[in-house]
Amino acid sequence: MSALWSVGAGLLLLLLWVRHRGLEAVLVHHRWVFVCFFLLPLSILFDIYYQLRAWAVWRLHSAPRQHAQRVRHIQEQVQEWKKEGSKRYMCTGRPGWLTVSLRVGKYKKTHKNIMINLMDVLEVDSERQVVRVEPLVSMGQLTAHLNPMGWTIPVVPELDDLTVGGLIMGTGIESSSHIYGLFQHTCVAYELVLADGSLVRCSPTENSDLFYAVPWSCGTLGFLVAAEIKMIPAKKYVKIHYEPVRGLQKICEKFSEESKKKENSFVEGLMYSLDEAVIMTGVLTDEAEQSKINRIGNYYKPWFFKHVEKYLKADRTGVEYIPSRHYYHRHTRSIFWELQDIIPFGNNLVFRYLFGWMVPPKISLLKLTQGEAIRKLYEQHHVVQDMLVPMKSLEKSIQTFHVDLNVYPIWLCPFILPNNPGMVHPKGNEAELYVDIGAYGEPKSKQFEARASMRQMEKFVRSVHGFQMLYADCYMTREEFWDMFDGSLYHKLREQMNCKDAFPEVYDKICKAARH
């Protein structure tokens, strides 16, 4: 009873302090207070609800039976939009704050919202080695479903809450992408409800133009209702090798060399300064040296990027065996390294043991509660960007990132980009090795100014025939955007399928110049 009185008294004092300082001041200058006392517990409740729901659906086998009914409901909503005179564009009814992108789409308020309640795993086909899922299935949900069956998918993008739909309509990448390509390249079929209300299946051999045009289209060709993704056999561990490298030229040479080796199941680099990095390579295995097993996903373990940094500071190589699912979601607990700006003491040993089991807060809840003051603060003094550039331009790209942003750590993730039709493909006629350069944090460059600096970055990326991930803030003009991306197939299909009155163009949906 005395413990309850103590907790109650503590909460009362906290509320009085918040009232005295003002809620907005607390949210801006002491955000960790709100996150620790409110968002972390709320995030746990969210996780429990969705886990119980997924378990109930699995036990009752209700997902396949209800899928067709849910798709018909989407078709009915589209038909209703047509009867209303097709006066407004359509978009999904999922609230903007629920997406992992830091951008909150204002179009939700003006467009016709089509409710899409599709968040279940539909079928695991072991013979074809394909899993069929609905678009709101998350990476955490999918790996939890497949791993006990002995399966996984070839590309498992980092964060638990990333959804299949977002990874197809946008894009997704993982440290296995040097073998398998982007997330879209592991998909074998999509099912969509189009602007006329029809249900269409597309694959490389069936409605192939639509199949190649869907990735990166951000929901502007139709509503994704199901996807089929390749599966590969899962193994228990990832044997990971850590190697510190110093000197930018040596870092780029080593990273490129390891990325070309198909025997590496995973390749990843973390740069801690312009000339200091740790290059990691991993292979899947069922055998492990017990003394070298590191269950990095356990709540009390150090954040992964901090753990990796120890090898750089000690200037030594190392080998560990990480359980596969822990490896797939190794950056989830710290949201890469973004959480250190929200909870500065989050990697402290005491915090990890007492409260680490509640981490991370849901990105969606962080967006919902950030308020206009924090949103503007983040927009002007924070970057979250992924730029995809050819491997041959890596050294020059990192130098550009350093001058224009000076944000560290920097994430390096290689991927093979096949010469498929669609918005994103290499400049030549053959597949080419690219690298995702991820910059997340507060720029230390003295001349950083959000719009000017990002436009300078975008100009550089276009000059090397690179691409910008569309979840992030984009400042390009329409002409610059379509100079970066190949819109030939996309525009052809929008014309053929009468999308122009049904959905906005992808540029108008995501670019700041169009939205403001």
Short mmCIF file of C-alpha atoms in Angstrom, two decimals, residues 55 325 472:
data_model
loop_
_atom_site.label_atom_id
_atom_site.label_comp_id
_atom_site.label_asym_id
_atom_site.label_seq_id
_atom_site.Cartn_x
_atom_site.Cartn_y
_atom_site.Cartn_z
CA TRP A 55 -2.41 -14.69 -31.80
CA ARG A 325 15.61 -12.57 -34.94
CA ALA A 472 11.83 11.61 -45.82
#
